[in-house]
Every structure is written in structure tokens, then in C-alpha cells.
CSV table of C-alpha atoms in Angstrom, one decimal:
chain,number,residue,atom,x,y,z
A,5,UNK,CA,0.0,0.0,0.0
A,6,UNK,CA,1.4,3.1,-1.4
A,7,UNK,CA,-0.3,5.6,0.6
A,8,UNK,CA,-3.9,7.8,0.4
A,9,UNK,CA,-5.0,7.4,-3.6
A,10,UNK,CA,-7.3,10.3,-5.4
A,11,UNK,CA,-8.6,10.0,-8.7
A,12,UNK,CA,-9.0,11.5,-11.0
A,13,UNK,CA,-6.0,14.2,-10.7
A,14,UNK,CA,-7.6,16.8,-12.6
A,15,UNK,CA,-11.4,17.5,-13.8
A,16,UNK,CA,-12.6,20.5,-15.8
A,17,UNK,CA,-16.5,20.6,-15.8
A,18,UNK,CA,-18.9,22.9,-16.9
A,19,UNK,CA,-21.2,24.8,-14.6
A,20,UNK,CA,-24.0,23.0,-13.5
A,21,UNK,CA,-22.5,19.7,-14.5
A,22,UNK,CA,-22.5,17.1,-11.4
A,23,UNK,CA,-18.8,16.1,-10.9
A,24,UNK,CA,-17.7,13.4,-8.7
A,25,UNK,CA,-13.9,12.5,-6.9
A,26,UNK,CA,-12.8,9.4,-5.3
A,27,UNK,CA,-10.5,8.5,-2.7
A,28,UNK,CA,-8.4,5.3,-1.7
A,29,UNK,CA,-7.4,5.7,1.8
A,30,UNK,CA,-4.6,3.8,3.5
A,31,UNK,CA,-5.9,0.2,4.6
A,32,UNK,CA,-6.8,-0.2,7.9
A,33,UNK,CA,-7.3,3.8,8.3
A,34,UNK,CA,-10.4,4.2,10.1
A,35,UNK,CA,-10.6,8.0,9.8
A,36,UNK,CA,-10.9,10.1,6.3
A,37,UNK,CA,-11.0,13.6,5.7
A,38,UNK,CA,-12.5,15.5,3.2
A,39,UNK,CA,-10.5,19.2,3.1
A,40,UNK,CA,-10.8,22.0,0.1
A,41,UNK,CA,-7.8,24.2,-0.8
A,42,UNK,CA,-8.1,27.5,-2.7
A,43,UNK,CA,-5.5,28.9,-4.2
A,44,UNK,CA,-3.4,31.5,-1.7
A,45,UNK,CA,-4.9,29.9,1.3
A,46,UNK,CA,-4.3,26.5,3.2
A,47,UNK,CA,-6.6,23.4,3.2
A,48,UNK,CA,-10.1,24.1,5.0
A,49,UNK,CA,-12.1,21.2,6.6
A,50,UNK,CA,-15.1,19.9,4.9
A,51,UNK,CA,-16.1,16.4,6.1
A,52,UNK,CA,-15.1,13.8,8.4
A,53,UNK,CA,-15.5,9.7,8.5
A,54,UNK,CA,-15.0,7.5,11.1
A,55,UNK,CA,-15.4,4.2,9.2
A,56,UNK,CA,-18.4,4.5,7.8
A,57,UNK,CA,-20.1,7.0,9.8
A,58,UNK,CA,-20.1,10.7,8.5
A,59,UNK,CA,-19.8,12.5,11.9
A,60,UNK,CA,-19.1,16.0,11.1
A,61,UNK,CA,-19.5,18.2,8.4
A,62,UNK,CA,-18.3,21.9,8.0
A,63,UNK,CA,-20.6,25.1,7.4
A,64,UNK,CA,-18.6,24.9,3.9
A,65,UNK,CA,-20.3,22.1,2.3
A,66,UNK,CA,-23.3,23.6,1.2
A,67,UNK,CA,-26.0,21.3,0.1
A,68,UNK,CA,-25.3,20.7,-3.2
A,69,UNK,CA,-22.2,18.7,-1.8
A,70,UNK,CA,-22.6,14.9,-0.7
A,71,UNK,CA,-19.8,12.3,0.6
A,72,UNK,CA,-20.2,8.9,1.4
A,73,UNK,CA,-17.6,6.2,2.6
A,74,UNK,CA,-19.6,3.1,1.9
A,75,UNK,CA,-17.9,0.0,4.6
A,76,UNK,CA,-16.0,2.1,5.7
A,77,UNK,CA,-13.7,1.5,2.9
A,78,UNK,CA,-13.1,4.2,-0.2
A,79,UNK,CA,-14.9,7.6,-0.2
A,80,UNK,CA,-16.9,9.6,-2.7
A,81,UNK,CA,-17.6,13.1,-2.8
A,82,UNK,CA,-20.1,14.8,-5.4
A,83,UNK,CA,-20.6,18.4,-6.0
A,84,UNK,CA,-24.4,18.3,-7.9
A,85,UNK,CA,-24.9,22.0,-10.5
A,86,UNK,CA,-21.3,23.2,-10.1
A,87,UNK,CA,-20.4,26.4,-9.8
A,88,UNK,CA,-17.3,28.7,-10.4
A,89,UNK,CA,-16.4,29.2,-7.1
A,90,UNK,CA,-15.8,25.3,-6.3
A,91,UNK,CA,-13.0,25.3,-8.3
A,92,UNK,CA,-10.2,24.6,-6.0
A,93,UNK,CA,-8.1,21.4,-4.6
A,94,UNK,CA,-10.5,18.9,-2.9
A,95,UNK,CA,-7.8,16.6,-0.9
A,96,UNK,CA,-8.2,13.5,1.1
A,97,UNK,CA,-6.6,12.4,4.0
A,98,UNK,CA,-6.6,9.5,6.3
A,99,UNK,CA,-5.4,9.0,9.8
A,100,UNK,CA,-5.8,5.5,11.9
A,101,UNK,CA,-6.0,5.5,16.0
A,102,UNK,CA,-8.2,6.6,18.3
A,103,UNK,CA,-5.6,9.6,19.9
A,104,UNK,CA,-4.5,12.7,18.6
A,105,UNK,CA,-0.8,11.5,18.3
A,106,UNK,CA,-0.9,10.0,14.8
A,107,UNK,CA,-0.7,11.9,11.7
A,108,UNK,CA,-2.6,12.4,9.0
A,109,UNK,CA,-1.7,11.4,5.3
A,110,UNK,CA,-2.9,13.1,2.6
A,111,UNK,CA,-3.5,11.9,-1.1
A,112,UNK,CA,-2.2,14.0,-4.4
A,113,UNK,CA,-5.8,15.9,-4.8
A,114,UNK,CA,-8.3,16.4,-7.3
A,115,UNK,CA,-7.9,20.0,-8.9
A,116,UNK,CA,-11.4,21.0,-10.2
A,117,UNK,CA,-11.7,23.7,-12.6
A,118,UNK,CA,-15.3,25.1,-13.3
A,119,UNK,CA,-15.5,26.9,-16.0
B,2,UNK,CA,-11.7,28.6,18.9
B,3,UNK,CA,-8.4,27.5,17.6
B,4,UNK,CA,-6.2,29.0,14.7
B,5,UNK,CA,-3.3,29.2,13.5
B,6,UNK,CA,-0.8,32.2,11.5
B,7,UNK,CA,1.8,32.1,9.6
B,8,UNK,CA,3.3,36.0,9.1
B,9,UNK,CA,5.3,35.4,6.1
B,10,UNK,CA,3.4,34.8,2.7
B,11,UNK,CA,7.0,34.2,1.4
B,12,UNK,CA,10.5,33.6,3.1
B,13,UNK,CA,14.3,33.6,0.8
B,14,UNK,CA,16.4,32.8,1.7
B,15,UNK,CA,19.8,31.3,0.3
B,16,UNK,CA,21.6,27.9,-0.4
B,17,UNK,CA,23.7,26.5,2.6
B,18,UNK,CA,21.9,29.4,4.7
B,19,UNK,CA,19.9,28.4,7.9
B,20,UNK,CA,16.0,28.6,7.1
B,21,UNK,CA,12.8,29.5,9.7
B,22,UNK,CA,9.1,29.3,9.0
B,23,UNK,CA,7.3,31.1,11.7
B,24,UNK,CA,4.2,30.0,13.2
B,25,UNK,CA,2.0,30.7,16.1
B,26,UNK,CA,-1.1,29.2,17.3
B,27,UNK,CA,-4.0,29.8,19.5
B,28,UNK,CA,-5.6,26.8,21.2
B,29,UNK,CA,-7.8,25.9,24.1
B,30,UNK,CA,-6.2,22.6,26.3
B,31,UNK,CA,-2.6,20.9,24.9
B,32,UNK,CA,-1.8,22.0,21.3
B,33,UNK,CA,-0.8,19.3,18.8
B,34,UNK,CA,0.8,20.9,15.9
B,35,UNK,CA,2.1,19.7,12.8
B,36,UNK,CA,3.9,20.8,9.7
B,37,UNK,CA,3.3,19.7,6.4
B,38,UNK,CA,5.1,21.1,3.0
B,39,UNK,CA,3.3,21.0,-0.1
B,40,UNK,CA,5.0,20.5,-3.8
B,41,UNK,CA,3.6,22.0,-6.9
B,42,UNK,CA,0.0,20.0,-7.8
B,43,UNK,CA,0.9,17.8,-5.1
B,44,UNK,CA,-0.7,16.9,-2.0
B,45,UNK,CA,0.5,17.7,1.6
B,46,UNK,CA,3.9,15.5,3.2
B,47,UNK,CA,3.9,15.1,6.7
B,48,UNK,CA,7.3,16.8,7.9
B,49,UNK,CA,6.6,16.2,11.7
B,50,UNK,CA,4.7,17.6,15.0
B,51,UNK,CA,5.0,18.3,18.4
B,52,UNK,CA,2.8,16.3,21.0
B,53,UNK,CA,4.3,16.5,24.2
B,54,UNK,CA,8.3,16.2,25.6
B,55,UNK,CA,10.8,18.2,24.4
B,56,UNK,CA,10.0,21.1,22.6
B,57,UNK,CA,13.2,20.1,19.5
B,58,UNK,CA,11.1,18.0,17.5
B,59,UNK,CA,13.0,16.7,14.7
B,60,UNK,CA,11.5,15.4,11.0
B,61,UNK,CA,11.7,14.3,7.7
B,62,UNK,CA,14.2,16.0,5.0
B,63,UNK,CA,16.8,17.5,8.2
B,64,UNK,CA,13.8,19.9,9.3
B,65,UNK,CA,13.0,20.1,12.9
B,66,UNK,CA,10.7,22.6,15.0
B,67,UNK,CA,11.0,24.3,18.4
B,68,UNK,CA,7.9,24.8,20.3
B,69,UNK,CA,7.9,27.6,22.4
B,70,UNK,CA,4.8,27.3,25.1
B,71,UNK,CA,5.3,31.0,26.5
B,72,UNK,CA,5.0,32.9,22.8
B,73,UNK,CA,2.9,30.2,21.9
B,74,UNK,CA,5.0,29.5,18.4
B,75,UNK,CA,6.1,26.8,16.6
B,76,UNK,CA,8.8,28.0,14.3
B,77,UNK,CA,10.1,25.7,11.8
B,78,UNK,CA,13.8,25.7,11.2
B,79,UNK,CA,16.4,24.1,8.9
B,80,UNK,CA,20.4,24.4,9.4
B,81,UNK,CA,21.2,24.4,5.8
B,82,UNK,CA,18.9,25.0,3.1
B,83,UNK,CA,18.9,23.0,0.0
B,84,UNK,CA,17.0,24.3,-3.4
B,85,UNK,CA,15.1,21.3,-3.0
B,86,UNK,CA,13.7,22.6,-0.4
B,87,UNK,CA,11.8,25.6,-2.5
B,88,UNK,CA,7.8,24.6,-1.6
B,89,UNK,CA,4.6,25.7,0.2
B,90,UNK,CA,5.0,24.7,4.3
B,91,UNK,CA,1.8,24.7,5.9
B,92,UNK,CA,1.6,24.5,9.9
B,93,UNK,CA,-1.3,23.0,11.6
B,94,UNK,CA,-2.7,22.6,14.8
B,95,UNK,CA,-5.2,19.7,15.4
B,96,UNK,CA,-8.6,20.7,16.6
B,97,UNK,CA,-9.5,19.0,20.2
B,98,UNK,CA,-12.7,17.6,19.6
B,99,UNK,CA,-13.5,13.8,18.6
B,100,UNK,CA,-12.8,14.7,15.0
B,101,UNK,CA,-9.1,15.4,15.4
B,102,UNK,CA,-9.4,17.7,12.1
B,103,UNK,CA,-6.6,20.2,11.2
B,104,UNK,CA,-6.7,23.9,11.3
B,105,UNK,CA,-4.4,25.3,8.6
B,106,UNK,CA,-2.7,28.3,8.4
B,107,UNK,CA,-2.3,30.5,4.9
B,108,UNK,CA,1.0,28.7,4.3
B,109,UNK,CA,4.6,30.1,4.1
B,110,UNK,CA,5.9,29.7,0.2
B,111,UNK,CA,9.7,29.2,0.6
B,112,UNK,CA,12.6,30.0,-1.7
B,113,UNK,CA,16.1,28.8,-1.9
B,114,UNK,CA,18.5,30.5,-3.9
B,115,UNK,CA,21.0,28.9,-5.2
């Protein structure tokens, strides 16, 4: 296992189009992150996933976002009628443990472009 | 609430010189802090983080941090600077509830000059 996987690296979508980004996390990770990074700023928190349980979700994912982690294995995230200002990095990470000690690793990203 | 800043949008500095990224924090309870550096269209590497013990942490690449309770930093430093080591160095600090999420700062682009 080579680390926290993302596909597809890159996606340019029209707006309103319904785009959706997968992510591989490192086996045995219970925990996955969903964060977005624009540029000039640093990664902001969107989702969380403890297995399969979604457990918190930031003021930033607006309805028309939706992540699942079905068996607690891969997760999806879908952004439904796309707009301009989702362009940005959407990057996964995954953590294991139940204590704040262990890092987090994160995947390569998804860079969407809505144009 | 907890944050994080990072003063310097940009640090040079050059080749064979010694390198610091500043960073302070604001946290409620024990921080856990973290630095990551990011590559071009690349996600983020874990460089290392400070739990508890002594404040020298050391990482990945030569890098190590000193965190500094009383001004509440957690400067990352570097004895000798390679041109490799030209990137985007984010600093963290985890947030203390169940999720264990991170809490960014704006990032520190650095440049080594050869």
C-alpha cells in the first residue's frame, strides 16, 4: 500500500454539470478527511468519517455537496450544478487511531476547474 | 476557537543558509501541531509535529521545529537550506474535539536560492 490514492487528478466541468472525486485511503485507516484548498490559502475542513459514519460536516459544504464512505472502505464526494467558485483542490486524507498522536496522510488531490 | 498564523506569505532565503518558517497558534487545552510542506500540484507530506516532551522536535528532510509554550509558536527551522527545499510549508494545529481535524494556516511559500 502506497499511501492515500485520489482519482481523477484533474477534472474541468462545466457549470451545473455534477462532478464526482474518489478517494483510496490507506488500509486499515479508520478515519478520512474530506478538506478544500483554494489557491493562496491552506486546506479548509469539509467532512469527516470515522469508518463509515459521517460525523461532522463543515458550514462549507453547502447542500449541493454529498460524501459517502460506503464499509467504511473508499470515499466519494459529489458536488451536484457546479459552480465557479468550487473550483479549488479537494484533498483527502486518512489517519488511523483513536488519539490525537498520529498523523494524518494526505492523497495528491483532485484539482477541479469550473469553468 | 483555535487557529493558527503564519506572518510570512513568502520567506528567501539562500543555499547552505539556515531557514525559519514562523508559526503561532491559538488553542484551548494541549496543542498538537504539525507541519506539512506541499510540492507544486501535489498533496500535503507530513514533515513532523509536536505532542508533548521536548520542545526540539526533529523530522523528515533535516527539518525540525522548536515549540515555544510561552509565545505560543512553533517556528520551523532548517540548518542548511537546499534548493530542493523551495515549496509551500503549511503548519497545523489539530482541533481538540472527537474529530481530530486540522486547522491550517495560509502557508509560508519558501525560496532557496541557489
Amino acid at each position: 500500500d502506497t499511501g492515500v490514492s485520489q482519482d481523477p487528478r484533474h477534472k474541468i466541468t462545466k457549470r451545473g454539470q455534477n462532478v464526482t472525486f474518489r478517494c483510496d485511503p490507506i488500509s486499515e485507516h479508520n478515519r478520512l478527511y474530506w478538506y478544500r484548498q483554494t489557491l493562496g490559502q491552506g486546506p479548509e475542513f469539509l467532512t469527516y468519517f470515522q469508518n463509515e459514519a459521517q460525523l461532522e460536516k463543515s458550514r462549507l459544504l453547502s447542500d449541493r455537496f454529498s460524501a459517502e464512505r460506503p464499509k467504511g472502505s473508499f470515499s466519494t464526494l459529489e458536488i451536484q450544478r457546479t459552480e465557479q467558485g468550487d473550483s479549488a483542490m479537494y484533498l483527502c486524507a486518512s489517519q488511523v487511531g483513536t488519539t490525537q498522536n498520529t498523523e494524518a496522510f494526505f492523497g495528491q488531490g483532485t484539482r477541479l476547474t469550473v469553468v | 476557537a483555535q487557529s493558527v498564523a503564519q506572518p510570512e506569505d513568502q520567506v528567501n532565503v539562500a543555499e547552505g543558509n539556515p531557514l525559519t518558517v514562523k508559526c503561532t497558534y491559538s488553542v484551548s487545552g494541549n496543542p498538537y501541531l504539525f507541519w506539512y510542506v506541499q510540492y507544486p500540484n501535489r498533496g500535503l507530506q507530513f514533515l513532523l509535529k509536536y505532542i508533548t516532551g521536548d520542545n526540539l522536535v526533529k523530522g523528515s528532510y533535516g527539518f525540525e521545529a522548536e515549540f515555544n509554550k510561552s509565545q505560543t509558536s512553533f517556528h520551523l527551522k532548517k540548518p542548511s537550506a537546499l534548493v530542493s527545499d523551495s515549496a509551500l510549508y503549511f503548519c497545523a494545529v489539530r482541533d481538540n474535539s472527537g474529530t481530530y481535524k486540522y486547522i491550517f494556516g495560509t502557508g509560508t511559500r519558501l525560496k532557496v536560492l541557489a
